[in-house]
Structure formats: C-alpha cells, structure tokens
mmCIF file of C-alpha atoms in Angstrom:
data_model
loop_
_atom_site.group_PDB
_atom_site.id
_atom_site.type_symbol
_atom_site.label_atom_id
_atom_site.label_comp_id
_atom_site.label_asym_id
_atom_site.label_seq_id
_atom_site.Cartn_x
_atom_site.Cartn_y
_atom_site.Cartn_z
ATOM 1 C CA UNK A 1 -10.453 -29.796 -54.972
ATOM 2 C CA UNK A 2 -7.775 -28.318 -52.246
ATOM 3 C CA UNK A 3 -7.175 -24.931 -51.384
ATOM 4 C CA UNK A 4 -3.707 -24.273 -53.181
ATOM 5 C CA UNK A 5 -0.857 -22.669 -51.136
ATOM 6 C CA UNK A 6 -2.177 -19.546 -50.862
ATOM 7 C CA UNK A 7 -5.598 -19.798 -50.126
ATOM 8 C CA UNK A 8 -4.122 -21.988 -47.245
ATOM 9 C CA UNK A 9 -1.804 -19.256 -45.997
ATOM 10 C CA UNK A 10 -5.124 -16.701 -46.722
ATOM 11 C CA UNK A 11 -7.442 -19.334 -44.219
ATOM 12 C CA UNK A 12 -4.718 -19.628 -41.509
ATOM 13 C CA UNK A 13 -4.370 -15.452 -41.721
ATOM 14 C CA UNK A 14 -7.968 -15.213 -41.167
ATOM 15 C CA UNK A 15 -7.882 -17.774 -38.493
ATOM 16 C CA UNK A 16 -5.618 -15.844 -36.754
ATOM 17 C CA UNK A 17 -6.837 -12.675 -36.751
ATOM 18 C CA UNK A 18 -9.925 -14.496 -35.418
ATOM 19 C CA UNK A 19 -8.267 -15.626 -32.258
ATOM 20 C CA UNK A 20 -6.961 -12.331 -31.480
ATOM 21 C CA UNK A 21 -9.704 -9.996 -31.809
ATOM 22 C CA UNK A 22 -10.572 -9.891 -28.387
ATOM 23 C CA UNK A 23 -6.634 -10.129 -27.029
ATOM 24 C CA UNK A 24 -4.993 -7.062 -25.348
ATOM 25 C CA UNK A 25 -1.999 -5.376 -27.386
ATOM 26 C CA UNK A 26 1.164 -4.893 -26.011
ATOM 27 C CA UNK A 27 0.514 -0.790 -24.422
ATOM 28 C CA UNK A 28 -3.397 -2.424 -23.074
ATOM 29 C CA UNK A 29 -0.931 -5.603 -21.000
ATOM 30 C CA UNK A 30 1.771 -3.304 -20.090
ATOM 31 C CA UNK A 31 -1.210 -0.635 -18.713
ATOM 32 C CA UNK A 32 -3.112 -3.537 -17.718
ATOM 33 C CA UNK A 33 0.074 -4.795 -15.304
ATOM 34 C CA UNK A 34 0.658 -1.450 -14.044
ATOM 35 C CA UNK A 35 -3.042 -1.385 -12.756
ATOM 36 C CA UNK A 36 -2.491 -4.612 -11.102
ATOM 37 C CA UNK A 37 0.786 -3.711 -9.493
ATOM 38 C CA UNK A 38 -0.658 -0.497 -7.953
ATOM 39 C CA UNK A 39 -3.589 -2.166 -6.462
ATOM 40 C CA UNK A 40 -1.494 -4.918 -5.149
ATOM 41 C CA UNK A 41 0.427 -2.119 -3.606
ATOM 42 C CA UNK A 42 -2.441 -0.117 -1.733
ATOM 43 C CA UNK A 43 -3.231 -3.652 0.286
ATOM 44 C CA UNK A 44 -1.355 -2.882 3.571
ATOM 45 C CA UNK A 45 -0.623 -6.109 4.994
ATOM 46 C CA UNK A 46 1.923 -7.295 7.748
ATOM 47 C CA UNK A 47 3.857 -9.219 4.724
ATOM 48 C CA UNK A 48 4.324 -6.245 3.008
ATOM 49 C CA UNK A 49 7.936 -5.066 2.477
ATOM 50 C CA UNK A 50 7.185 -1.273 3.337
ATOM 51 C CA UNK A 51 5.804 -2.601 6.471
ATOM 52 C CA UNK A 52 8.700 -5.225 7.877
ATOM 53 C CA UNK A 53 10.319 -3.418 10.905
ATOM 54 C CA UNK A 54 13.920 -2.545 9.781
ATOM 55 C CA UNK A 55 16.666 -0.045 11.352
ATOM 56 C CA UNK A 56 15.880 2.913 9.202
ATOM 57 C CA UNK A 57 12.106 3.324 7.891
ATOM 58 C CA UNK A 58 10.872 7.062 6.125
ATOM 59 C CA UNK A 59 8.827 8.291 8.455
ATOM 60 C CA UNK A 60 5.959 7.650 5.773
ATOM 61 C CA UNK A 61 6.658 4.047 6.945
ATOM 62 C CA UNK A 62 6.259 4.228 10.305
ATOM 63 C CA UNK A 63 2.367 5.858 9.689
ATOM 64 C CA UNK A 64 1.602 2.326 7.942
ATOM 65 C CA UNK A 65 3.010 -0.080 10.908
ATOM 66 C CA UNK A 66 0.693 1.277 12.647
ATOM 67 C CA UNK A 67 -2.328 1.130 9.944
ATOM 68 C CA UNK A 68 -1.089 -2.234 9.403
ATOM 69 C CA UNK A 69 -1.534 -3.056 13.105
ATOM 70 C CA UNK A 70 -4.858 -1.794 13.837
ATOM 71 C CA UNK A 71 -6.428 -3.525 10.596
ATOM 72 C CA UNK A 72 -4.817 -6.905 12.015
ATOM 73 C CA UNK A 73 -6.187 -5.988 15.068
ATOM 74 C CA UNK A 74 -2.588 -6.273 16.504
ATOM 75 C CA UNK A 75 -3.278 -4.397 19.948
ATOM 76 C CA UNK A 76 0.251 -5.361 21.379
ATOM 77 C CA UNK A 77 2.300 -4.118 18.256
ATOM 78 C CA UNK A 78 -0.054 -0.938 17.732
ATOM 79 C CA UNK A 79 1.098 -0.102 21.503
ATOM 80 C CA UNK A 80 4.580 -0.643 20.710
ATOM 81 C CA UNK A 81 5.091 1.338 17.910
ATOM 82 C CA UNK A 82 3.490 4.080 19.546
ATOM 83 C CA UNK A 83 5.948 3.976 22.743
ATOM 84 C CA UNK A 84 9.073 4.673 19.695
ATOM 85 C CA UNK A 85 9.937 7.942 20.296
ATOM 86 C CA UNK A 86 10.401 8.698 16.569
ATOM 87 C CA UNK A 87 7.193 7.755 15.833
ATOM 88 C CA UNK A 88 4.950 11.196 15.062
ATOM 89 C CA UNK A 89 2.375 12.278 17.308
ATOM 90 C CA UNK A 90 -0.214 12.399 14.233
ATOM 91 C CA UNK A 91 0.925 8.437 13.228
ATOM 92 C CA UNK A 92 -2.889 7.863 14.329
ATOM 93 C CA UNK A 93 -4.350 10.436 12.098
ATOM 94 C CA UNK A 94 -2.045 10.038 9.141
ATOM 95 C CA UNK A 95 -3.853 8.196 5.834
ATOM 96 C CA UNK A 96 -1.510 5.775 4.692
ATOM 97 C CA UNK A 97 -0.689 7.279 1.132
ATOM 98 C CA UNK A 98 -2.480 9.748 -1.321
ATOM 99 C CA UNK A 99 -4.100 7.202 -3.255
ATOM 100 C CA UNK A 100 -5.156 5.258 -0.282
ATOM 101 C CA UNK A 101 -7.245 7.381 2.529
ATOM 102 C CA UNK A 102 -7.168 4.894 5.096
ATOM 103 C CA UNK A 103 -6.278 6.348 8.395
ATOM 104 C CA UNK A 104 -5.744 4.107 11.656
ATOM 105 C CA UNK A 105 -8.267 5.857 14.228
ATOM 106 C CA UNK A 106 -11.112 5.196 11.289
ATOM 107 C CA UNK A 107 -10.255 2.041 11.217
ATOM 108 C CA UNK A 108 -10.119 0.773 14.700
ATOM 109 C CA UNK A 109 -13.694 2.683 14.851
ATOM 110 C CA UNK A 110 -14.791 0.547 11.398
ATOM 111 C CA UNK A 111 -13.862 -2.997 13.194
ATOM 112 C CA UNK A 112 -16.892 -1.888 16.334
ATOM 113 C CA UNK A 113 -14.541 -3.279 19.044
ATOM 114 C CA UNK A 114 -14.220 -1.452 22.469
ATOM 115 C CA UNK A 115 -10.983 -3.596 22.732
ATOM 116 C CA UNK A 116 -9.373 -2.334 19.481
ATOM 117 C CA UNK A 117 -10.560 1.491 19.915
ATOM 118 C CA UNK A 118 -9.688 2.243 23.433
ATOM 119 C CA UNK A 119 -6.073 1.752 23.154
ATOM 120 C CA UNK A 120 -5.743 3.073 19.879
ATOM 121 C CA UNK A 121 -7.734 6.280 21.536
ATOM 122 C CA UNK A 122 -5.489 5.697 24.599
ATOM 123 C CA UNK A 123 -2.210 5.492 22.980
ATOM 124 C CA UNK A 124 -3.236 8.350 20.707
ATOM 125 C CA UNK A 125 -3.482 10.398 23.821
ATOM 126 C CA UNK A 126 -0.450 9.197 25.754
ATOM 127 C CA UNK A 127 1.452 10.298 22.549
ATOM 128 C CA UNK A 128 0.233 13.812 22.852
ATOM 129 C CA UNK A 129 1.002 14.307 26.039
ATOM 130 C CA UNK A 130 4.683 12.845 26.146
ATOM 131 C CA UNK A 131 5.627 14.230 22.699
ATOM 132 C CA UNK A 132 7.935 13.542 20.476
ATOM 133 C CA UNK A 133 11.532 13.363 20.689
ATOM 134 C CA UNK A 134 13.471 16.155 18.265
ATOM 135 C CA UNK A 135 17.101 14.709 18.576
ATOM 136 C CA UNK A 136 15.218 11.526 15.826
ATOM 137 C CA UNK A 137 14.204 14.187 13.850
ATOM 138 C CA UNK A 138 16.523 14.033 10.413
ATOM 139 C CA UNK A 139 18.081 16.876 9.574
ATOM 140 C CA UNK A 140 16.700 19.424 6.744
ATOM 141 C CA UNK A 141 18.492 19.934 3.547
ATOM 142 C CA UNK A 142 21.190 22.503 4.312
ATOM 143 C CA UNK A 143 20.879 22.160 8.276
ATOM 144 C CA UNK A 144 24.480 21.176 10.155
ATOM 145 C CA UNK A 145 23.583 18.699 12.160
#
C-alpha cells in the first residue's frame, strides 16, 4: 500500500531534518563570516586597500606600507617611505595592529637576506638621526593650529 498524505509529509520532514543536522544556523554563518573577514584582514598585502598610497593615510597606515614592503621584499619602496617626512621614526618597530604582532625589522630578519636587512637597519638609522618633521604632525583635540 502507499504512504497516505501524511505519512508522506512525516518522511519528507524527517528527510529534512536529516540533511541539516550537520548545517550551520544562521548566528554559527554570520560568526563563521566574521571569522573569515578578520583573517582576510590581518593578511597585509600590497593589494590591500589600507595599504594603496593615497593623499591622507592615519598614521596607523603608514606603519603597514612599510610592513607591507619588507614582506614583499620591496627594498626600493621600503626606502621611500622612509625618506616621507611624516613617516614616524618607530614605523620600523611598530607591529602592524593589536591582533597582528608583525613588526617590519622582525621580518626583514625572518626572510635571512643581508640585502633585505641592511637597508631596513640602514634606513631605520638614517630616520633617527634626521627626525621627524612636527609641522605633519595633526593637531590634538582642542589645539589651535
């Protein structure tokens, strides 16, 4: 004999619920994206928007062109960024976020290339010595400018 109506409606329930035992539910995705998004974001990268050389960076930013340049082994642009006289004199010893302790001098010593951690040690020093220059500086809340 065939299932009547119901049992039919009780088998495709069951089938159902069979499939999606194992599937996320809408708060695990949404956490599940949010995971992804924030490790997508801790890959520094020359592609990556924070990173693109624009008239007005955070000074946050500037710290991570450099990062950016010494993991791509980018000699030329490290030594560029580090002539800008708003760049800080700690840019070399700056990790690039909280979450993310990665810190350019520790890297250019990770890659075990002479030619990548002389001038980062070199333009770490020349930095020192000429300084920064305080008319970049933005002004603190409350400060006339």
């Amino acid at each position: 004999s065939s299932p009547s109506p119901r049992e039919k409606r009780l088998i495709n329930r069951r089938a159902a619920v069979e499939r999606n035992r194992n599937a996320l539910t809408p708060y695990q995705k949404r956490k599940q994206h949010l995971i992804e998004e924030a490790k997508k974001n801790l890959t520094v990268s020359a592609e990556d928007s924070a990173l693109i050389d624009t008239p007005y960076v955070s000074a946050r930013t500037l710290h991570r062109n450099v990062l950016a340049a010494v993991i791509n082994e980018d000699i030329q642009k490290m030594k560029e960024l580090m002539a800008n006289p708003k760049m800080p004199i700690d840019a070399l010893t700056t990790q690039y976020s909280f979450a993310d302790a990665r810190i350019p001098l520790v890297e250019a010593f990770a890659t075990g290339k002479v030619e990548v951690i002389m001038p980062v040690l070199i333009a770490m020093i020349e930095k020192r010595k000429k300084g920064v220059d305080t008319t970049y500086y933005e002004p603190i809340s409350g400060e006339m400018v």
